[in-house]
Coordinates of C-alpha atoms in Angstrom, one line a residue:
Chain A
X10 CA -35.2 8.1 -9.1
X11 CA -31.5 8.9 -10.7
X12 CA -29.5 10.9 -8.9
X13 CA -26.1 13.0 -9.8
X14 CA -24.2 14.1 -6.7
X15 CA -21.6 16.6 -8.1
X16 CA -18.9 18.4 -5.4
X17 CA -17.7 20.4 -4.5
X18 CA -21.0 23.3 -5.0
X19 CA -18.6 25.9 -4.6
X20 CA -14.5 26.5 -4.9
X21 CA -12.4 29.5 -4.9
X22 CA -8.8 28.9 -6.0
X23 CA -5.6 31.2 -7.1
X24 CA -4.6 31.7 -10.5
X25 CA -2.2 28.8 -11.7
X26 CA -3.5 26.2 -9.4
X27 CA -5.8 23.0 -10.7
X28 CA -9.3 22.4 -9.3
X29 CA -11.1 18.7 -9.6
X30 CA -15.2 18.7 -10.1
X31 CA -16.9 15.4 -9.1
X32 CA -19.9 14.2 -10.9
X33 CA -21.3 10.8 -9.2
X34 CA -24.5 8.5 -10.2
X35 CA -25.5 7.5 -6.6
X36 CA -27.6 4.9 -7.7
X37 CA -27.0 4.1 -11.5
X38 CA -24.2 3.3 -13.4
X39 CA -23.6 5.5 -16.0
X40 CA -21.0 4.7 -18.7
X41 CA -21.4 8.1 -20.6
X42 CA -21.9 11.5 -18.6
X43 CA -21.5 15.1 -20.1
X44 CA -19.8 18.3 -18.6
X45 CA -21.4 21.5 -19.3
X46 CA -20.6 25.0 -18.8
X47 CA -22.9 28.0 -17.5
X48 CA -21.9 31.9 -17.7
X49 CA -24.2 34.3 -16.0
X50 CA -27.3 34.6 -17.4
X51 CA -26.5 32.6 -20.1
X52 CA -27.2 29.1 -21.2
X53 CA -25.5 25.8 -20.8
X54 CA -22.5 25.1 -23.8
X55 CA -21.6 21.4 -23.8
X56 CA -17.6 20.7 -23.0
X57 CA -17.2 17.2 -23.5
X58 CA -18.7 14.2 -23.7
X59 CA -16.8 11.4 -20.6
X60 CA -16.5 7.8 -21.5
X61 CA -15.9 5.1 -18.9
X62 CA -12.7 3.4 -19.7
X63 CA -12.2 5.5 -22.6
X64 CA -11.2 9.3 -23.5
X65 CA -13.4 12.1 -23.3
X66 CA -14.5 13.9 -26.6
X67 CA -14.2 17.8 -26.2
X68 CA -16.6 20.1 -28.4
X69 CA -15.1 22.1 -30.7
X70 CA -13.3 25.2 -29.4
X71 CA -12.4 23.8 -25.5
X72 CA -8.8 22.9 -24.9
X73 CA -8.7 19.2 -23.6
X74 CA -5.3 19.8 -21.5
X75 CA -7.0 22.3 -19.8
X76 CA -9.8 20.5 -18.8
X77 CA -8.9 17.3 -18.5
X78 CA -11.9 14.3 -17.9
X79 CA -10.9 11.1 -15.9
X80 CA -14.1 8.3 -16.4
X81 CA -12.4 6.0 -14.4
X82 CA -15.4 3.9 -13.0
X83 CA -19.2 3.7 -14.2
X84 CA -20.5 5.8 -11.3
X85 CA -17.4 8.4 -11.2
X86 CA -16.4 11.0 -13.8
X87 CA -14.0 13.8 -12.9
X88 CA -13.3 17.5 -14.6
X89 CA -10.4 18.9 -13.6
X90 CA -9.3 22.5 -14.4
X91 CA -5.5 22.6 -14.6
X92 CA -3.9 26.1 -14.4
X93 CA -6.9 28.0 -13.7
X94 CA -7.3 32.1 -14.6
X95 CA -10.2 34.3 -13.8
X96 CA -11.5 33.7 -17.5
X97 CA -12.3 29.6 -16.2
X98 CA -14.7 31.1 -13.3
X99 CA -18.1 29.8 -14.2
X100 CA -21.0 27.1 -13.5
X101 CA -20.1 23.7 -14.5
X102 CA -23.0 21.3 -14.3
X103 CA -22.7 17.6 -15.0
X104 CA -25.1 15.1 -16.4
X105 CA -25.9 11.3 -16.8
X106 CA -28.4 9.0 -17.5
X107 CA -29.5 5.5 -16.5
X108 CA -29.8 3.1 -19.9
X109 CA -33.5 3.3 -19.3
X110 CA -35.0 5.8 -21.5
X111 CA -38.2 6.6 -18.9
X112 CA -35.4 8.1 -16.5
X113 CA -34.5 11.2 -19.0
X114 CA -31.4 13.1 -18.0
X115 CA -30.5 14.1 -14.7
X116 CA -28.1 16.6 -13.8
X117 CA -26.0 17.3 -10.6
X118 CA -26.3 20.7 -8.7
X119 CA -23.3 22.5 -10.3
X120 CA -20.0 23.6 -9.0
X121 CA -19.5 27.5 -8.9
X122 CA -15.8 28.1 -9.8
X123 CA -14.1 31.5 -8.6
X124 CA -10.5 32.1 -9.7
X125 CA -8.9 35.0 -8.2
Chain B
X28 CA -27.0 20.6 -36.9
X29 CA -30.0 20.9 -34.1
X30 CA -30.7 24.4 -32.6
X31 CA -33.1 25.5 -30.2
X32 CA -34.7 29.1 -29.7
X33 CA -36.7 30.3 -27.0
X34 CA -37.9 33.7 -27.7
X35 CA -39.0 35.3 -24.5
X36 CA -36.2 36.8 -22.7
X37 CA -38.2 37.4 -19.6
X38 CA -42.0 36.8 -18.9
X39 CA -43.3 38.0 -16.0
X40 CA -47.1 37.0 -15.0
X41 CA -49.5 37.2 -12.1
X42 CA -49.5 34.5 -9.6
X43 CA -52.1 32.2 -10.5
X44 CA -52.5 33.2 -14.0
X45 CA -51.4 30.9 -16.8
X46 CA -48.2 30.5 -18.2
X47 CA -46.7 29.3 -21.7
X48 CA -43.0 29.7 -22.7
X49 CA -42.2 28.8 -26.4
X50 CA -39.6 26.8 -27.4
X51 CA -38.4 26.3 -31.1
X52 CA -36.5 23.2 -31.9
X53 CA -34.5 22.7 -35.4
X54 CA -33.3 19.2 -35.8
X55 CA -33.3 16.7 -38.9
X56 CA -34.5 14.1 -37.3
X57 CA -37.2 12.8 -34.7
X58 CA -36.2 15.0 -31.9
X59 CA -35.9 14.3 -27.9
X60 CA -37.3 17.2 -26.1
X61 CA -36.8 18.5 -22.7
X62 CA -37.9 21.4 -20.5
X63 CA -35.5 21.9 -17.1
X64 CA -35.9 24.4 -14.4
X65 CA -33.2 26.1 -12.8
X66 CA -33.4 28.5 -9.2
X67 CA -30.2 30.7 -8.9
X68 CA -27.1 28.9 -8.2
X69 CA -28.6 25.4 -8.6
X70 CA -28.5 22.2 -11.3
X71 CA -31.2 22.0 -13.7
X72 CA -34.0 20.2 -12.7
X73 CA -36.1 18.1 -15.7
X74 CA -39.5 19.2 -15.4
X75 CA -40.8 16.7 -18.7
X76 CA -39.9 15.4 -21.8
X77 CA -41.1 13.6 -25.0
X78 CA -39.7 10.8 -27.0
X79 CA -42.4 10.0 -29.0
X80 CA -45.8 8.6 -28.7
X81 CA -48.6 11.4 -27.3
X82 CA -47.6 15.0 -27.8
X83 CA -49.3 16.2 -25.1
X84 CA -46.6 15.6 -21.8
X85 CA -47.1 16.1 -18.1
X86 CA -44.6 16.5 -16.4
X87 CA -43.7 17.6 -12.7
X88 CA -45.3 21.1 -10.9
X89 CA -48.6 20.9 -13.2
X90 CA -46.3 21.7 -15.9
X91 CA -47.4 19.9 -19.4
X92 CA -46.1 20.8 -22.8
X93 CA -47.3 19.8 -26.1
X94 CA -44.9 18.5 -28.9
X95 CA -46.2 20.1 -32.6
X96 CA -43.8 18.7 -35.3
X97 CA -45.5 20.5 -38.3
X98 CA -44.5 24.3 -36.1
X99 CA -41.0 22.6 -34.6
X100 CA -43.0 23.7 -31.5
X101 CA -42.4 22.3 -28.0
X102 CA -44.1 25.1 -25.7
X103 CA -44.1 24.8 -22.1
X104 CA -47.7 25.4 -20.1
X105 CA -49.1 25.5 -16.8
X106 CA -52.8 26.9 -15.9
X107 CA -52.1 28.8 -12.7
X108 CA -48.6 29.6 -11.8
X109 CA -47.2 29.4 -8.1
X110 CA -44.5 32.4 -6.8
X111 CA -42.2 29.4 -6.7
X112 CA -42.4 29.0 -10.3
X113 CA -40.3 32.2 -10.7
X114 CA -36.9 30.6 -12.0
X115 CA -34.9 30.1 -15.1
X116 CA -36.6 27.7 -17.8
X117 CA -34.6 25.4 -21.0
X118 CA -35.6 24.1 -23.6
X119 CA -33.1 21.4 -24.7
X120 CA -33.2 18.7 -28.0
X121 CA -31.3 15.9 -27.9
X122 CA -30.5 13.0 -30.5
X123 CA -32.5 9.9 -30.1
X124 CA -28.9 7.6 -30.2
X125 CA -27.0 9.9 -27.6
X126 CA -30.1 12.2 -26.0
X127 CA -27.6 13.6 -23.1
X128 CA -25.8 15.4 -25.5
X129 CA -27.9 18.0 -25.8
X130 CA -28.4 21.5 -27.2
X131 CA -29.8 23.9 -24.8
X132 CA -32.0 27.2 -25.8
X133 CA -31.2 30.5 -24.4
X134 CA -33.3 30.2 -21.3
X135 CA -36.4 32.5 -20.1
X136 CA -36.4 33.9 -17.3
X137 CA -40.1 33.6 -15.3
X138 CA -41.1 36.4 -12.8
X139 CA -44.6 35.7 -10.5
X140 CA -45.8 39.2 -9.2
X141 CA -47.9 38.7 -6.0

């Protein structure tokens, strides 16, 4: 079946530093994937939506220089949190789908981001 | 704009009793419809969906739900639930041209006692 490999699970970093999220299809390509966010006991908000070979689209109200998308293969898409504060700690989850429709939508197993 | 509302908070059941979480979808078109699972700290797991064709899904764990487009009903079931059933549950809708973009409910959060 489709899987999304997303690393790291976990990373703590200082204020002001930039942190990079990788969201792999292991064996699909994927030419569209989607980053989501999670706060505690509460449910996913879509961020952005990452083409391959193309620019991300960010939902309403998320700052694209902050969290900037790199799609740079069909199996690859990156989130990367530039300048982080305490307010970007959270659960970002990534997701893709092969064409086929019978696959559905499978996600990868999250990255818990700590800024201190 | 598509919206989905799952009422219950928190259930909590008895092992081996059954189980159904509602799930409310509001979209203006013919819907896709998922139900994910997610244990603390983890990814979401897709437990079914439905695209079209019969309404009533099964999907993974003895899980089924039944799509009812008159009551914009999508309600997860399962006869006799498992301790390891205790997790988080969405509901999500998606667009039929660009289903991974989609719009998740609140969650409900499933308790087994023993």
């Amino acid at each position: 079946g489709a899987v999304v490999s997303q690393h790291p699970s976990w990373v703590i970093c200082k204020s002001g530093t930039s942190v990079k999220i990788e969201c792999r299809s292991l064996d699909f390509q994927a030419t569209t994937m989607f980053w989501y966010r999670q706060f505690p006991k509460q449910s996913l908000m879509l961020m952005a939506t990452s083409n391959e070979g193309s620019k991300a689209t960010y939902e309403q109200g998320v700052e694209k220089d902050k969290f900037l998308i790199n799609h740079a293969s069909l199996t690859l898409s990156t989130l990367t949190v530039t300048s982080a504060h305490p307010e970007d700690s959270s659960f970002y989850i990534c997701s893709a789908t092969p064409t086929q429709e019978g696959y559905g939508y499978t996600f990868g197993s999250g990255t818990r981001l700590t800024v201190v | 704009a598509q919206s989905v509302t799952q009422p219950d908070i928190h259930i909590t059941v008895s092992e081996g009793a059954s189980l159904e979480l509602r799930c409310n979808y509001s979209y203006g078109a013919t819907p896709y419809l998922f139900w994910y699972v997610q244990s603390p700290g983890q990814g979401l797991q897709l437990l079914l969906k439905y695209f079209s064709g019969d309404t009533l899904v099964q999907g993974i764990k003895g899980f089924e739900a039944e799509f009812k487009r008159s009551q914009s009903s999508f309600n997860l079931r399962k006869p006799s639930v498992h301790w390891s059933d205790a997790a988080e549950y969405f509901c999500a809708v998606g667009a039929r041209a660009n289903a991974g973009k989609s719009t998740f409910g609140d969650g409900t959060t499933l308790t087994v006692k023993p």
